[in-house]
PDB file of C-alpha atoms in Angstrom:
ATOM      1  CA  MET A   1       0.011   0.062   0.417  1.00 54.00           C
ATOM      2  CA  GLN A   2       1.614   3.526  -0.923  1.00 68.00           C
ATOM      3  CA  ASP A   3      -1.262   5.842   0.138  1.00 78.00           C
ATOM      4  CA  LEU A   4      -1.559   6.808   3.344  1.00 86.00           C
ATOM      5  CA  PRO A   5      -2.031   6.127   6.276  1.00 92.00           C
ATOM      6  CA  SER A   6       1.309   4.278   7.183  1.00 92.00           C
ATOM      7  CA  ALA A   7       1.784   0.601   9.127  1.00 93.00           C
ATOM      8  CA  PRO A   8       2.893   2.581  11.826  1.00 94.00           C
ATOM      9  CA  ASP A   9      -0.365   5.841  11.121  1.00 94.00           C
ATOM     10  CA  ILE A  10      -2.284   2.633  11.341  1.00 95.00           C
ATOM     11  CA  LEU A  11      -0.673   0.892  14.124  1.00 96.00           C
ATOM     12  CA  GLY A  12      -0.668   3.746  16.131  1.00 96.00           C
ATOM     13  CA  ALA A  13      -4.579   4.692  15.813  1.00 97.00           C
ATOM     14  CA  VAL A  14      -5.479   1.506  16.710  1.00 97.00           C
ATOM     15  CA  THR A  15      -3.300   1.710  19.459  1.00 98.00           C
ATOM     16  CA  ASP A  16      -4.906   5.049  20.408  1.00 98.00           C
ATOM     17  CA  PHE A  17      -8.377   2.946  20.394  1.00 98.00           C
ATOM     18  CA  LEU A  18      -7.302   0.072  22.580  1.00 98.00           C
ATOM     19  CA  LYS A  19      -5.932   2.423  25.525  1.00 98.00           C
ATOM     20  CA  ALA A  20      -8.982   5.230  25.117  1.00 98.00           C
ATOM     21  CA  ASP A  21     -11.642   3.014  24.962  1.00 98.00           C
ATOM     22  CA  VAL A  22     -11.278  -0.613  25.275  1.00 98.00           C
ATOM     23  CA  LEU A  23      -8.384  -0.986  28.208  1.00 98.00           C
ATOM     24  CA  PRO A  24     -11.148   1.371  31.045  1.00 97.00           C
ATOM     25  CA  ALA A  25     -13.770  -1.207  30.591  1.00 97.00           C
ATOM     26  CA  LEU A  26     -11.554  -4.226  31.117  1.00 98.00           C
ATOM     27  CA  SER A  27      -9.932  -5.147  34.594  1.00 97.00           C
ATOM     28  CA  GLY A  28      -7.701  -8.267  36.429  1.00 98.00           C
ATOM     29  CA  ARG A  29      -6.253 -10.280  33.146  1.00 98.00           C
ATOM     30  CA  LEU A  30      -7.500  -8.761  30.604  1.00 98.00           C
ATOM     31  CA  ALA A  31      -6.605  -5.756  31.137  1.00 98.00           C
ATOM     32  CA  PHE A  32      -3.125  -6.970  31.947  1.00 98.00           C
ATOM     33  CA  ASP A  33      -2.720  -8.712  28.485  1.00 98.00           C
ATOM     34  CA  LEU A  34      -4.413  -5.610  26.891  1.00 98.00           C
ATOM     35  CA  ARG A  35      -1.408  -3.616  28.012  1.00 98.00           C
ATOM     36  CA  VAL A  36       0.948  -6.097  27.272  1.00 98.00           C
ATOM     37  CA  SER A  37      -0.560  -6.192  23.111  1.00 98.00           C
ATOM     38  CA  ILE A  38      -0.323  -2.337  23.562  1.00 98.00           C
ATOM     39  CA  ASN A  39       3.403  -2.748  24.150  1.00 96.00           C
ATOM     40  CA  ALA A  40       4.015  -5.243  21.257  1.00 97.00           C
ATOM     41  CA  LEU A  41       1.959  -2.883  19.139  1.00 97.00           C
ATOM     42  CA  GLU A  42       4.203   0.216  19.969  1.00 96.00           C
ATOM     43  CA  LEU A  43       6.945  -1.445  19.795  1.00 96.00           C
ATOM     44  CA  VAL A  44       6.331  -2.897  16.859  1.00 97.00           C
ATOM     45  CA  GLY A  45       5.691   0.439  15.217  1.00 96.00           C
ATOM     46  CA  ARG A  46       8.796   2.174  16.779  1.00 96.00           C
ATOM     47  CA  GLU A  47      10.601  -0.757  14.515  1.00 96.00           C
ATOM     48  CA  LEU A  48       8.436   0.711  11.144  1.00 96.00           C
ATOM     49  CA  ARG A  49       9.428   3.855  12.188  1.00 95.00           C
ATOM     50  CA  LEU A  50      13.444   3.976  13.552  1.00 96.00           C
ATOM     51  CA  GLY A  51      14.300   0.395  12.563  1.00 96.00           C
ATOM     52  CA  PRO A  52      15.305   1.031   8.400  1.00 97.00           C
ATOM     53  CA  ALA A  53      17.295   4.234   9.140  1.00 97.00           C
ATOM     54  CA  SER A  54      19.202   2.334  12.710  1.00 97.00           C
ATOM     55  CA  ALA A  55      19.924  -0.675  10.263  1.00 98.00           C
ATOM     56  CA  ALA A  56      20.726   2.756   7.610  1.00 98.00           C
ATOM     57  CA  ALA A  57      22.933   4.199   9.756  1.00 98.00           C
ATOM     58  CA  GLU A  58      24.295   0.803  12.034  1.00 98.00           C
ATOM     59  CA  THR A  59      25.352  -0.471   8.273  1.00 98.00           C
ATOM     60  CA  ALA A  60      27.540   2.780   7.587  1.00 98.00           C
ATOM     61  CA  ARG A  61      29.468   2.677  11.163  1.00 98.00           C
ATOM     62  CA  LEU A  62      30.326  -0.789  10.402  1.00 98.00           C
ATOM     63  CA  SER A  63      31.634  -0.482   7.162  1.00 98.00           C
ATOM     64  CA  ALA A  64      33.438   2.335   7.809  1.00 97.00           C
ATOM     65  CA  LEU A  65      34.982   0.549  10.995  1.00 97.00           C
ATOM     66  CA  LEU A  66      35.702  -2.563   9.337  1.00 98.00           C
ATOM     67  CA  GLY A  67      36.657  -1.286   6.196  1.00 97.00           C
ATOM     68  CA  ARG A  68      34.520  -3.053   3.395  1.00 98.00           C
ATOM     69  CA  ASP A  69      31.217  -3.625   3.083  1.00 98.00           C
ATOM     70  CA  GLY A  70      28.311  -6.113   2.993  1.00 98.00           C
ATOM     71  CA  THR A  71      24.858  -6.856   4.355  1.00 98.00           C
ATOM     72  CA  LEU A  72      23.770  -5.722   8.006  1.00 98.00           C
ATOM     73  CA  ALA A  73      24.611  -9.601   8.918  1.00 98.00           C
ATOM     74  CA  GLU A  74      27.669 -10.128   6.969  1.00 98.00           C
ATOM     75  CA  LEU A  75      29.271  -7.347   8.738  1.00 98.00           C
ATOM     76  CA  ASN A  76      27.918  -7.658  12.266  1.00 98.00           C
ATOM     77  CA  ALA A  77      29.749 -11.162  11.328  1.00 98.00           C
ATOM     78  CA  ALA A  78      33.008  -9.622  11.053  1.00 98.00           C
ATOM     79  CA  LEU A  79      32.840  -7.244  13.259  1.00 98.00           C
ATOM     80  CA  ALA A  80      31.814 -10.062  15.808  1.00 98.00           C
ATOM     81  CA  GLU A  81      35.184 -12.641  14.490  1.00 98.00           C
ATOM     82  CA  ARG A  82      37.500  -9.453  14.993  1.00 98.00           C
ATOM     83  CA  ILE A  83      36.677  -8.999  18.069  1.00 97.00           C
ATOM     84  CA  ALA A  84      36.660 -12.596  19.221  1.00 98.00           C
ATOM     85  CA  ASP A  85      40.369 -12.968  17.529  1.00 98.00           C
ATOM     86  CA  GLY A  86      41.337  -9.603  19.219  1.00 96.00           C
ATOM     87  CA  SER A  87      42.460  -7.467  16.207  1.00 96.00           C
ATOM     88  CA  LEU A  88      39.490  -4.846  17.924  1.00 97.00           C
ATOM     89  CA  ASP A  89      39.512  -3.722  20.907  1.00 96.00           C
ATOM     90  CA  GLN A  90      38.171  -0.978  23.530  1.00 93.00           C
ATOM     91  CA  SER A  91      41.072   0.660  21.780  1.00 96.00           C
ATOM     92  CA  SER A  92      39.998   1.027  18.642  1.00 96.00           C
ATOM     93  CA  PRO A  93      39.176   4.362  16.945  1.00 96.00           C
ATOM     94  CA  GLY A  94      35.436   3.757  16.774  1.00 96.00           C
ATOM     95  CA  LEU A  95      34.661   1.065  17.809  1.00 97.00           C
ATOM     96  CA  ALA A  96      33.367   2.296  21.241  1.00 96.00           C
ATOM     97  CA  GLN A  97      31.157   5.119  19.427  1.00 95.00           C
ATOM     98  CA  HIS A  98      29.523   2.194  17.180  1.00 97.00           C
ATOM     99  CA  LEU A  99      28.760  -0.038  19.965  1.00 96.00           C
ATOM    100  CA  ILE A 100      27.462   3.221  21.905  1.00 92.00           C
ATOM    101  CA  ALA A 101      24.864   4.100  18.751  1.00 93.00           C
ATOM    102  CA  THR A 102      23.786   0.560  17.803  1.00 96.00           C
ATOM    103  CA  THR A 103      22.763   0.491  21.704  1.00 92.00           C
ATOM    104  CA  ALA A 104      20.887   3.306  21.649  1.00 90.00           C
ATOM    105  CA  GLU A 105      19.138   3.032  18.756  1.00 93.00           C
ATOM    106  CA  LYS A 106      18.037  -0.906  19.950  1.00 94.00           C
ATOM    107  CA  LEU A 107      16.506   1.118  23.067  1.00 92.00           C
ATOM    108  CA  ALA A 108      15.181   3.765  20.870  1.00 92.00           C
ATOM    109  CA  VAL A 109      13.018   0.820  19.711  1.00 93.00           C
ATOM    110  CA  ASP A 110      12.721  -1.969  22.483  1.00 93.00           C
ATOM    111  CA  GLN A 111      12.665   0.904  25.490  1.00 90.00           C
ATOM    112  CA  PRO A 112      12.275   4.034  24.910  1.00 89.00           C
ATOM    113  CA  LYS A 113      11.195   4.542  28.080  1.00 87.00           C
ATOM    114  CA  TYR A 114      14.320   3.445  30.292  1.00 85.00           C
ATOM    115  CA  ALA A 115      15.431   5.931  32.662  1.00 83.00           C
ATOM    116  CA  ARG A 116      19.349   5.744  31.078  1.00 78.00           C
ATOM    117  CA  PHE A 117      18.750   6.020  27.646  1.00 78.00           C
ATOM    118  CA  ARG A 118      16.234   8.948  28.321  1.00 79.00           C
ATOM    119  CA  ARG A 119      19.515  10.945  29.969  1.00 80.00           C
ATOM    120  CA  LEU A 120      21.797   9.863  27.378  1.00 75.00           C
ATOM    121  CA  THR A 121      20.009  11.148  24.854  1.00 76.00           C
ATOM    122  CA  GLU A 122      18.932  14.584  26.940  1.00 81.00           C
ATOM    123  CA  GLU A 123      22.946  14.583  26.863  1.00 79.00           C
ATOM    124  CA  GLY A 124      23.284  14.046  23.594  1.00 74.00           C
ATOM    125  CA  LEU A 125      24.536  10.506  23.997  1.00 64.00           C
TER     126      LEU A 125
END
């Protein structure tokens, strides 16, 4: 589908409806299960909104760090191999920055309300 609304917009509308209209009518186990479901929908929405740019940024950082091109999976495998064989370590230029940026991008999707993540983003990482 190429017309509006986008998938994240649809997820947002459904989530808002569930929060505003359905959740207040429920209690107990059903309310708990609905909150879990709402959290899952919100996570999927964040993945759809943030995932492509995050993957592109991670791929670019890895390409620069490793000095080669490849898919994200290939580059992550190469990074793991280089860390395992000792050719990259904590003193390697760019490695810590890459790992911090990648972790922050993943937290933005998975746990954006995580207190330490919020402080880091406020500080500009």
